[in-house]
Amino acid sequence: NCATNPSHYQSLYRQLSLINPIKSFVQSIMIIRNSEQESACVSHRVGLQALVNLITTNPDNQDIVWDNQYPKFYASNLEFVNDRTVIQYSAMLAYNMMCKNDNRKFDIVNVSEEDVNVISKILSAMLDDNGEVINDKAFDWLYLNIKTLITRVSDIYDVLFLDEIQQMRFVKLVYAIIEEDKIDEQPISTFIIDKTIVTLLSFNMENEIPIVKIELIVTLFQSLSSLLLKNIEEMQVSIRESTLLEKLVNLL
């Protein structure tokens, strides 16, 4: 009922203290389900849909669903990468609760445990084995999750717990979002370019530079070049005035 007629049930379910049991139900389903259990798959999807509908534009219900265990709940749902409906509803649920709450955005990124690392799970879901972004409408809400985090959490790079390969893939994903959505180059270019270069190019001069760092440099240069040309062509920005030019030259 709350999946098909949410406005009528939003307050009622809170008054009857039924929101946490729905969340617990979804957690239980995740433990027992596999890809061949159709009833469990459907129950998982409907449970998430119910939560989405109960929290949308309802801060009181959001406070109930979002607790200190929520990042683990989100990360666990992202494990079901082959169930695009679960991925979509999970990302939709997170986005609605993060949208106007910066503390929750920080909660999502500031986790070091592998099984609770939401950013790592999102990268695994959205990128193929070669690190290229998978073009799938089901990932639109995951895009919004990343977009919200990179534009609202100024120190996101300082609190990300990603290995070097994941960092490179995260950079690729960020620039895919910048180029597709035409996000203004600041402050994203600052946190990605400045901090990434300093962090990933630090190495022992006597040792060979890891190939993943070279690939990251290439990725950054390609993305920056594309963004710079787009600014010049579409926004009539003088190349001498672009804040990206100095960064591009330094990177080269």
Coordinates of C-alpha atoms in Angstrom, one line a residue:
N1 CA 0.0 0.0 0.0
C2 CA 2.7 2.5 0.9
A3 CA 4.4 1.7 -2.5
T4 CA 1.3 2.6 -4.5
N5 CA -0.3 5.3 -2.3
P6 CA 2.6 6.8 -0.3
S7 CA 1.1 10.2 0.6
H8 CA -1.7 8.6 2.5
Y9 CA 0.6 6.3 4.5
Q10 CA 3.7 8.4 5.2
S11 CA 2.5 9.8 8.5
L12 CA 0.5 6.7 9.4
Y13 CA 3.5 4.3 9.1
R14 CA 5.6 6.7 11.3
Q15 CA 2.9 6.9 13.9
L16 CA 2.6 3.1 14.0
S17 CA 6.4 2.7 14.2
L18 CA 6.4 0.6 11.0
I19 CA 9.3 2.2 9.1
N20 CA 12.1 0.5 10.9
P21 CA 10.5 -2.9 10.6
I22 CA 10.3 -2.4 6.8
K23 CA 14.0 -1.6 6.8
S24 CA 14.7 -4.7 8.9
F25 CA 12.6 -6.7 6.5
V26 CA 14.7 -5.5 3.5
Q27 CA 17.9 -6.4 5.5
S28 CA 16.6 -9.9 6.2
I29 CA 15.7 -10.4 2.5
M30 CA 19.2 -9.4 1.5
I31 CA 20.7 -12.1 3.6
I32 CA 18.6 -15.0 2.2
R33 CA 18.0 -14.0 -1.4
N34 CA 19.8 -15.1 -4.5
S35 CA 19.2 -14.4 -8.2
E36 CA 16.9 -17.5 -8.6
Q37 CA 14.5 -16.7 -5.8
E38 CA 11.9 -14.7 -7.6
S39 CA 9.7 -14.0 -4.5
A40 CA 12.7 -12.8 -2.5
C41 CA 13.8 -10.5 -5.4
V42 CA 10.4 -9.0 -5.7
S43 CA 10.1 -8.5 -2.0
H44 CA 13.5 -6.8 -1.9
R45 CA 12.5 -4.4 -4.6
V46 CA 9.1 -3.6 -3.1
G47 CA 10.6 -3.1 0.4
L48 CA 13.0 -0.5 -1.0
Q49 CA 10.3 1.1 -3.1
A50 CA 8.2 1.4 0.1
L51 CA 11.0 3.1 1.9
V52 CA 11.7 5.5 -1.0
N53 CA 8.0 6.5 -1.0
L54 CA 7.8 6.9 2.7
I55 CA 10.9 9.3 3.0
T56 CA 10.4 11.4 -0.1
T57 CA 9.9 15.0 1.0
N58 CA 9.3 13.8 4.5
P59 CA 12.2 14.8 6.8
D60 CA 10.7 13.0 9.9
N61 CA 10.7 9.7 8.1
Q62 CA 14.1 10.3 6.7
D63 CA 15.5 10.7 10.2
I64 CA 14.1 7.3 11.1
V65 CA 15.6 5.5 8.1
W66 CA 19.0 7.3 8.3
D67 CA 20.8 6.0 11.4
N68 CA 24.5 5.3 12.0
Q69 CA 24.1 1.9 10.2
Y70 CA 22.7 3.4 7.0
P71 CA 25.9 3.5 5.0
K72 CA 26.2 -0.3 5.6
F73 CA 22.6 -0.8 4.6
Y74 CA 23.2 1.2 1.4
A75 CA 26.5 -0.6 0.6
S76 CA 24.8 -4.0 1.1
N77 CA 22.1 -3.1 -1.4
L78 CA 24.7 -2.1 -3.9
E79 CA 26.1 -5.6 -3.8
F80 CA 23.1 -6.7 -6.0
V81 CA 24.6 -5.1 -9.0
N82 CA 22.8 -7.4 -11.5
D83 CA 19.4 -6.3 -10.1
R84 CA 19.1 -2.9 -11.7
T85 CA 15.8 -2.1 -9.8
V86 CA 17.4 -2.6 -6.4
I87 CA 20.4 -0.4 -7.5
Q88 CA 18.0 2.3 -8.7
Y89 CA 15.8 2.3 -5.6
S90 CA 18.8 2.2 -3.3
A91 CA 20.4 5.2 -5.0
M92 CA 17.1 7.0 -5.0
L93 CA 16.6 6.4 -1.3
A94 CA 20.2 7.7 -0.5
Y95 CA 19.9 10.7 -2.8
N96 CA 16.6 11.9 -1.2
M97 CA 18.1 11.7 2.3
M98 CA 21.4 13.3 1.4
C99 CA 20.1 16.1 -0.8
K100 CA 19.7 18.7 2.0
N101 CA 21.9 17.3 4.7
D102 CA 25.6 17.7 4.5
N103 CA 26.3 15.5 7.5
R104 CA 24.8 12.6 5.7
K105 CA 26.9 13.2 2.7
F106 CA 30.0 13.0 4.9
D107 CA 28.7 9.8 6.6
I108 CA 28.5 8.2 3.1
V109 CA 32.2 8.9 2.2
N110 CA 33.9 8.7 5.5
V111 CA 34.0 5.0 6.0
S112 CA 37.1 2.8 5.7
E113 CA 35.6 -0.7 6.1
E114 CA 35.5 -2.5 2.7
D115 CA 32.0 -3.8 3.2
V116 CA 30.6 -0.3 4.0
N117 CA 32.6 1.6 1.4
V118 CA 29.7 3.1 -0.7
I119 CA 31.9 4.9 -3.2
S120 CA 33.8 1.7 -3.9
K121 CA 30.5 -0.2 -4.4
I122 CA 29.2 2.6 -6.7
L123 CA 32.4 2.4 -8.8
S124 CA 32.0 -1.4 -9.1
A125 CA 28.4 -1.1 -10.2
M126 CA 28.9 1.8 -12.7
L127 CA 32.2 0.8 -14.4
D128 CA 33.1 -2.2 -16.4
D129 CA 36.2 -4.4 -16.0
N130 CA 38.2 -1.8 -18.1
G131 CA 37.1 1.0 -15.9
E132 CA 34.8 2.5 -18.5
V133 CA 31.4 4.0 -17.5
I134 CA 28.5 1.6 -18.3
N135 CA 25.8 3.4 -20.2
D136 CA 22.6 2.3 -18.3
K137 CA 19.6 4.4 -17.4
A138 CA 19.3 2.4 -14.2
F139 CA 22.5 4.2 -13.0
D140 CA 21.0 7.7 -13.3
W141 CA 20.4 7.9 -9.6
L142 CA 23.9 6.7 -8.8
Y143 CA 25.2 9.6 -11.1
L144 CA 23.1 12.0 -8.9
N145 CA 24.6 10.5 -5.8
I146 CA 28.2 11.1 -7.0
K147 CA 27.3 14.5 -8.4
T148 CA 25.8 15.6 -5.1
L149 CA 28.9 14.4 -3.2
I150 CA 31.5 16.0 -5.4
T151 CA 29.7 19.3 -5.5
R152 CA 28.7 19.6 -1.9
V153 CA 31.5 17.9 0.1
S154 CA 34.5 20.2 -0.4
D155 CA 37.0 17.8 1.3
I156 CA 35.6 14.6 -0.2
Y157 CA 39.0 13.6 -1.6
D158 CA 40.6 13.8 1.9
V159 CA 38.1 11.3 3.3
L160 CA 37.8 8.8 0.4
F161 CA 39.2 5.4 1.2
L162 CA 40.1 4.1 -2.3
D163 CA 43.1 2.2 -3.6
E164 CA 45.0 3.7 -6.6
I165 CA 43.0 1.9 -9.3
Q166 CA 39.8 2.9 -7.7
Q167 CA 41.0 6.5 -7.4
M168 CA 41.8 6.5 -11.1
R169 CA 38.3 5.2 -11.9
F170 CA 36.7 7.7 -9.6
V171 CA 38.5 10.5 -11.5
K172 CA 37.2 9.1 -14.8
L173 CA 33.7 8.9 -13.4
V174 CA 33.9 12.5 -12.0
Y175 CA 35.0 13.9 -15.4
A176 CA 32.3 11.9 -17.2
I177 CA 29.8 13.7 -15.0
I178 CA 31.4 17.1 -15.5
E179 CA 31.4 16.7 -19.3
E180 CA 27.9 15.3 -19.6
D181 CA 26.2 17.7 -17.1
K182 CA 28.3 20.7 -18.0
I183 CA 29.0 21.3 -14.3
D184 CA 31.0 24.5 -13.6
E185 CA 34.7 23.7 -13.4
Q186 CA 35.1 25.0 -9.8
P187 CA 35.3 23.6 -7.2
I188 CA 35.5 20.2 -8.7
S189 CA 38.6 20.8 -10.7
T190 CA 40.3 22.1 -7.5
F191 CA 39.7 19.0 -5.4
I192 CA 40.3 16.5 -8.2
I193 CA 43.2 18.1 -10.0
D194 CA 45.2 19.8 -7.2
K195 CA 44.8 17.0 -4.6
T196 CA 45.0 14.1 -7.0
I197 CA 48.2 15.3 -8.6
V198 CA 49.8 15.9 -5.2
T199 CA 48.6 12.6 -3.8
L200 CA 49.1 10.2 -6.8
L201 CA 52.3 11.7 -8.2
S202 CA 54.2 11.3 -4.9
F203 CA 56.6 8.4 -5.4
N204 CA 60.1 7.3 -4.7
M205 CA 62.3 8.8 -7.4
E206 CA 64.4 5.6 -7.4
N207 CA 61.5 3.4 -8.2
E208 CA 59.5 2.9 -11.4
I209 CA 56.3 4.9 -11.6
P210 CA 53.4 2.5 -11.3
I211 CA 51.4 2.1 -14.5
V212 CA 48.2 3.1 -12.8
K213 CA 49.6 6.5 -11.9
I214 CA 50.6 7.0 -15.6
E215 CA 47.1 6.0 -16.7
L216 CA 45.7 8.5 -14.2
I217 CA 47.9 11.3 -15.5
V218 CA 46.7 10.5 -19.1
T219 CA 43.1 10.4 -18.0
L220 CA 43.4 13.7 -16.2
F221 CA 45.0 15.4 -19.2
Q222 CA 42.5 14.1 -21.6
S223 CA 39.6 15.2 -19.4
L224 CA 41.1 18.6 -18.7
S225 CA 41.8 19.2 -22.4
S226 CA 38.3 18.3 -23.4
L227 CA 36.8 20.6 -20.6
L228 CA 39.1 23.5 -21.6
L229 CA 38.1 23.3 -25.3
K230 CA 34.5 23.1 -24.4
N231 CA 34.7 26.2 -22.2
I232 CA 36.4 28.1 -25.0
E233 CA 34.0 27.0 -27.7
E234 CA 30.7 27.1 -25.7
M235 CA 31.3 29.9 -23.2
Q236 CA 33.5 32.1 -25.4
V237 CA 36.2 32.1 -22.6
S238 CA 39.6 33.3 -23.6
I239 CA 42.2 30.6 -23.2
R240 CA 44.4 33.0 -21.3
E241 CA 41.6 33.6 -18.8
S242 CA 40.7 30.0 -18.2
T243 CA 41.6 28.7 -14.7
L244 CA 42.1 25.3 -16.3
L245 CA 45.0 26.4 -18.5
E246 CA 47.6 26.6 -15.7
K247 CA 46.5 23.3 -14.3
L248 CA 46.7 21.7 -17.7
V249 CA 50.2 23.0 -18.3
N250 CA 51.4 21.9 -14.8
L251 CA 50.0 18.4 -15.4
L252 CA 51.7 18.2 -18.8

